[in-house]
mmCIF file of C-alpha atoms in Angstrom:
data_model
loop_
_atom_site.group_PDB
_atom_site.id
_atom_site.type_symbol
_atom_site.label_atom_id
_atom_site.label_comp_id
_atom_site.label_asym_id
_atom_site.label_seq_id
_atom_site.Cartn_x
_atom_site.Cartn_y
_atom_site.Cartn_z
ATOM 1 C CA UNK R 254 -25.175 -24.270 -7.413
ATOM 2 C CA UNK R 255 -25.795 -21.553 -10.453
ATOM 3 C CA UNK R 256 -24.571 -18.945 -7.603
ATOM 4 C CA UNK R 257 -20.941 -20.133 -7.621
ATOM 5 C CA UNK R 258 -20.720 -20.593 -11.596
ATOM 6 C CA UNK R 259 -21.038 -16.568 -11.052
ATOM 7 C CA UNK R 260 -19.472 -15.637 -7.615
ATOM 8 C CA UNK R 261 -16.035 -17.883 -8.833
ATOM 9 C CA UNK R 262 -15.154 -15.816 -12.062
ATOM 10 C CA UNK R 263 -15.916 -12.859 -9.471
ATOM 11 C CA UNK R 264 -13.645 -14.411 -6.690
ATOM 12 C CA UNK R 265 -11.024 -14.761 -9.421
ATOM 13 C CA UNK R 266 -11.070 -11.652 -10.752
ATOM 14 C CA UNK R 267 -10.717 -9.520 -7.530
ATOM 15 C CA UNK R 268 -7.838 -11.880 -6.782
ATOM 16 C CA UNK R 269 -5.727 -11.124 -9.425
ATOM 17 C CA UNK R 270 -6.923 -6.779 -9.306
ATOM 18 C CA UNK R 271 -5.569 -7.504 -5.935
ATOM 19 C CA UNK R 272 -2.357 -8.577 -7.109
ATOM 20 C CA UNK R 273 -2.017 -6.788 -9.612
ATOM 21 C CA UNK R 274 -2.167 -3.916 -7.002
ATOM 22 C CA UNK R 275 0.593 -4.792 -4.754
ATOM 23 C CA UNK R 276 2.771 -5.896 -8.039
ATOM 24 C CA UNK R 277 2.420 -2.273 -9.180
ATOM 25 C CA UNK R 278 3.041 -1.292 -5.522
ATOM 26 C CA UNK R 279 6.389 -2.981 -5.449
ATOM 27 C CA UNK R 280 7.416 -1.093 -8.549
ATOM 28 C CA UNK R 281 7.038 1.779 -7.629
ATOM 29 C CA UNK R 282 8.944 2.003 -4.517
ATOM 30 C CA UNK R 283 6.085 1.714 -2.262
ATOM 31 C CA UNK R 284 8.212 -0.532 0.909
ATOM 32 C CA UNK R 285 11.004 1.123 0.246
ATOM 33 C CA UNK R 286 12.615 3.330 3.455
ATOM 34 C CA UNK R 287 9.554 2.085 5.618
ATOM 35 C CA UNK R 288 11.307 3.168 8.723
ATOM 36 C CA UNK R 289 12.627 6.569 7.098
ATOM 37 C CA UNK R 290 8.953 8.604 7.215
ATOM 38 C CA UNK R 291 8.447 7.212 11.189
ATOM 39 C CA UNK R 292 11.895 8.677 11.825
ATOM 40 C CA UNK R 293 11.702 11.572 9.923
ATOM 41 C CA UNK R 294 8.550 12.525 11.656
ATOM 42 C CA UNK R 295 9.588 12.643 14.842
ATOM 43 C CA UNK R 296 13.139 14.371 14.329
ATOM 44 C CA UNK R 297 12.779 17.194 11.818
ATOM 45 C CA UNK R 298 14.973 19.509 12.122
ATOM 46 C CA UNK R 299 13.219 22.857 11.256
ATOM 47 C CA UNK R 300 10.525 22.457 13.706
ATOM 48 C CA UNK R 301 9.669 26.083 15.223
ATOM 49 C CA UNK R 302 7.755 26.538 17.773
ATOM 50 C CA UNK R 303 4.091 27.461 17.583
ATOM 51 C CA UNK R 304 3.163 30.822 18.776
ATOM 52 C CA UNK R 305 5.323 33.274 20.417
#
């Protein structure tokens, strides 16, 4: 019983660090253009070719 009066406040805590995370993600533009670095990856357009 004294374990959860101290893993609770813990549980808590690491709940809210976690949202505070993907708040601060959100702001910042993190999801924005999720589909934009797959495509860009696979069409760039100054691509040379290696060696030769």
């Amino acid at each position: 019983m004294s374990s959860l009066l101290f893993l609770i406040p813990i549980t808590v805590v690491m709940g809210i660090a976690g949202l505070g995370a993907f708040l601060w993600s959100l702001r910042n533009g993190q999801y924005e253009d999720l589909e934009g670095a797959a495509e860009r990856i696979l069409f760039e357009n100054d691509d040379k070719p290696l060696g030769g």
